[in-house]
PDB file of C-alpha atoms in Angstrom:
ATOM      1  CA  MET A   1     -10.408   4.966  -0.318  1.00  0.00           C
ATOM      2  CA  GLY A   2      -7.266   7.061  -0.724  1.00  0.00           C
ATOM      3  CA  ALA A   3      -3.727   5.917  -1.439  1.00  0.00           C
ATOM      4  CA  LYS A   4      -1.485   4.588   1.331  1.00  0.00           C
ATOM      5  CA  ILE A   5       2.284   4.890   1.491  1.00  0.00           C
ATOM      6  CA  ALA A   6       4.827   2.904   3.496  1.00  0.00           C
ATOM      7  CA  TYR A   7       2.268   0.156   3.956  1.00  0.00           C
ATOM      8  CA  TYR A   8       3.483  -3.385   4.664  1.00  0.00           C
ATOM      9  CA  ASN A   9       1.402  -6.271   5.963  1.00  0.00           C
ATOM     10  CA  PHE A  10       3.512  -8.462   8.241  1.00  0.00           C
ATOM     11  CA  LEU A  11       0.641 -10.949   8.512  1.00  0.00           C
ATOM     12  CA  ALA A  12       0.987 -11.786   4.805  1.00  0.00           C
ATOM     13  CA  TYR A  13       4.109 -13.889   5.401  1.00  0.00           C
ATOM     14  CA  GLY A  14       3.106 -15.855   8.501  1.00  0.00           C
ATOM     15  CA  ALA A  15       1.243 -19.145   8.782  1.00  0.00           C
ATOM     16  CA  LEU A  16      -1.842 -17.941  10.634  1.00  0.00           C
ATOM     17  CA  THR A  17      -3.989 -19.993  12.953  1.00  0.00           C
ATOM     18  CA  VAL A  18      -7.337 -18.765  14.215  1.00  0.00           C
ATOM     19  CA  THR A  19      -9.723 -20.043  16.867  1.00  0.00           C
ATOM     20  CA  SER A  20     -12.646 -20.308  14.416  1.00  0.00           C
ATOM     21  CA  GLU A  21     -13.831 -19.254  10.960  1.00  0.00           C
ATOM     22  CA  ALA A  22     -17.387 -18.346   9.977  1.00  0.00           C
ATOM     23  CA  THR A  23     -18.556 -19.665   6.615  1.00  0.00           C
ATOM     24  CA  GLY A  24     -17.477 -17.291   3.837  1.00  0.00           C
ATOM     25  CA  PHE A  25     -14.979 -15.418   6.043  1.00  0.00           C
ATOM     26  CA  PRO A  26     -11.742 -17.494   5.973  1.00  0.00           C
ATOM     27  CA  LYS A  27      -8.493 -16.561   7.702  1.00  0.00           C
ATOM     28  CA  ALA A  28      -6.905 -16.097   4.249  1.00  0.00           C
ATOM     29  CA  ASN A  29      -8.815 -12.801   4.045  1.00  0.00           C
ATOM     30  CA  LEU A  30      -6.440 -11.434   6.696  1.00  0.00           C
ATOM     31  CA  GLN A  31      -3.537 -11.804   4.258  1.00  0.00           C
ATOM     32  CA  ASP A  32      -4.947 -10.808   0.867  1.00  0.00           C
ATOM     33  CA  TYR A  33      -4.261  -7.012   0.969  1.00  0.00           C
ATOM     34  CA  ARG A  34      -7.921  -6.260   0.152  1.00  0.00           C
ATOM     35  CA  ASP A  35      -9.706  -3.877   2.534  1.00  0.00           C
ATOM     36  CA  TYR A  36     -13.133  -5.229   1.617  1.00  0.00           C
ATOM     37  CA  THR A  37     -12.567  -8.877   2.671  1.00  0.00           C
ATOM     38  CA  TYR A  38     -12.909  -9.972   6.292  1.00  0.00           C
ATOM     39  CA  TRP A  39     -12.217 -12.800   8.691  1.00  0.00           C
ATOM     40  CA  LYS A  40     -15.107 -13.506  10.994  1.00  0.00           C
ATOM     41  CA  ALA A  41     -15.314 -15.762  14.046  1.00  0.00           C
ATOM     42  CA  THR A  42     -18.165 -18.192  14.667  1.00  0.00           C
ATOM     43  CA  SER A  43     -19.062 -16.836  18.108  1.00  0.00           C
ATOM     44  CA  HIS A  44     -18.694 -13.893  20.493  1.00  0.00           C
ATOM     45  CA  ALA A  45     -16.347 -15.892  22.744  1.00  0.00           C
ATOM     46  CA  THR A  46     -12.687 -14.956  23.089  1.00  0.00           C
ATOM     47  CA  GLN A  47     -10.911 -15.458  19.746  1.00  0.00           C
ATOM     48  CA  THR A  48      -7.225 -15.545  18.901  1.00  0.00           C
ATOM     49  CA  ILE A  49      -5.179 -14.950  15.761  1.00  0.00           C
ATOM     50  CA  SER A  50      -1.585 -16.230  15.821  1.00  0.00           C
ATOM     51  CA  ALA A  51       1.314 -15.551  13.214  1.00  0.00           C
ATOM     52  CA  ASN A  52       3.185 -18.900  13.566  1.00  0.00           C
ATOM     53  CA  ALA A  53       6.664 -17.792  12.568  1.00  0.00           C
ATOM     54  CA  ALA A  54       9.808 -16.691  14.336  1.00  0.00           C
ATOM     55  CA  PRO A  55       9.477 -12.926  14.898  1.00  0.00           C
ATOM     56  CA  GLN A  56      11.933 -10.692  13.098  1.00  0.00           C
ATOM     57  CA  ILE A  57      11.798  -6.916  13.186  1.00  0.00           C
ATOM     58  CA  GLY A  58      13.881  -4.511  11.107  1.00  0.00           C
ATOM     59  CA  PHE A  59      11.987  -1.348  12.026  1.00  0.00           C
ATOM     60  CA  ILE A  60       9.067  -0.680  14.298  1.00  0.00           C
ATOM     61  CA  GLY A  61       6.950   2.426  14.443  1.00  0.00           C
ATOM     62  CA  LEU A  62       3.868   3.567  16.257  1.00  0.00           C
ATOM     63  CA  GLY A  63       1.435   5.966  14.667  1.00  0.00           C
ATOM     64  CA  GLN A  64      -1.174   6.454  11.995  1.00  0.00           C
ATOM     65  CA  VAL A  65      -0.918   5.376   8.369  1.00  0.00           C
ATOM     66  CA  CYS A  66      -0.188   8.302   6.052  1.00  0.00           C
ATOM     67  CA  GLN A  67      -3.234   8.214   3.796  1.00  0.00           C
ATOM     68  CA  PHE A  68      -3.999  10.613   0.957  1.00  0.00           C
ATOM     69  CA  THR A  69      -7.598  11.563   0.228  1.00  0.00           C
ATOM     70  CA  TYR A  70      -6.742  11.503  -3.497  1.00  0.00           C
ATOM     71  CA  LEU A  71      -3.982  10.033  -5.642  1.00  0.00           C
ATOM     72  CA  PRO A  72      -1.106  12.457  -6.335  1.00  0.00           C
ATOM     73  CA  ASP A  73      -0.461  13.520  -9.913  1.00  0.00           C
ATOM     74  CA  ALA A  74       2.388  11.594 -11.529  1.00  0.00           C
ATOM     75  CA  PRO A  75       5.172  12.496 -11.536  1.00  0.00           C
ATOM     76  CA  PHE A  76       4.796  14.039  -8.094  1.00  0.00           C
ATOM     77  CA  ASN A  77       7.207  16.947  -7.694  1.00  0.00           C
ATOM     78  CA  LEU A  78       7.469  18.131  -4.105  1.00  0.00           C
ATOM     79  CA  GLY A  79       9.912  20.961  -4.845  1.00  0.00           C
ATOM     80  CA  GLY A  80       8.045  22.522  -7.761  1.00  0.00           C
ATOM     81  CA  GLU A  81      11.039  22.131 -10.090  1.00  0.00           C
ATOM     82  CA  ARG A  82      10.456  22.000 -13.814  1.00  0.00           C
ATOM     83  CA  ILE A  83      12.399  21.656 -17.035  1.00  0.00           C
ATOM     84  CA  ILE A  84      12.983  24.874 -18.930  1.00  0.00           C
ATOM     85  CA  ALA A  85      14.305  24.220 -22.430  1.00  0.00           C
ATOM     86  CA  THR A  86      14.294  26.043 -25.712  1.00  0.00           C
ATOM     87  CA  GLN A  87      15.106  24.424 -29.028  1.00  0.00           C
ATOM     88  CA  GLU A  88      14.637  24.871 -32.736  1.00  0.00           C
ATOM     89  CA  ILE A  89      14.790  22.436 -35.629  1.00  0.00           C
ATOM     90  CA  SER A  90      16.322  23.415 -38.982  1.00  0.00           C
ATOM     91  CA  ASN A  91      14.601  22.784 -42.316  1.00  0.00           C
ATOM     92  CA  ALA A  92      16.876  19.737 -42.697  1.00  0.00           C
ATOM     93  CA  GLY A  93      15.725  18.344 -39.332  1.00  0.00           C
ATOM     94  CA  ASN A  94      18.832  19.193 -37.311  1.00  0.00           C
ATOM     95  CA  LEU A  95      18.613  20.442 -33.728  1.00  0.00           C
ATOM     96  CA  LEU A  96      19.804  24.065 -33.526  1.00  0.00           C
ATOM     97  CA  ALA A  97      21.236  25.620 -30.378  1.00  0.00           C
ATOM     98  CA  LEU A  98      19.841  28.987 -29.346  1.00  0.00           C
ATOM     99  CA  PRO A  99      22.020  31.726 -27.863  1.00  0.00           C
TER     100      PRO A  99
END
């Protein structure tokens, strides 16, 4: 799985209630930030998941998660800028300036 940016799980901070939990698939798996854990219901009947907290929204967006297929090299430099420096050290270990 690639890296995700601007990812925030609002479910992680609510007290969740669910209609049912299958053995080995608890509701806590919905809040653990791990993509390989799951919550599973006990039947095919209508199921509900509720975040029991007062809603509060600072920003809302609709769209796809920006996901990279590979991790970017660190430090990531979008502009292609680099440091260009020239220096010399004297026999005594002092930094010498070049013209």
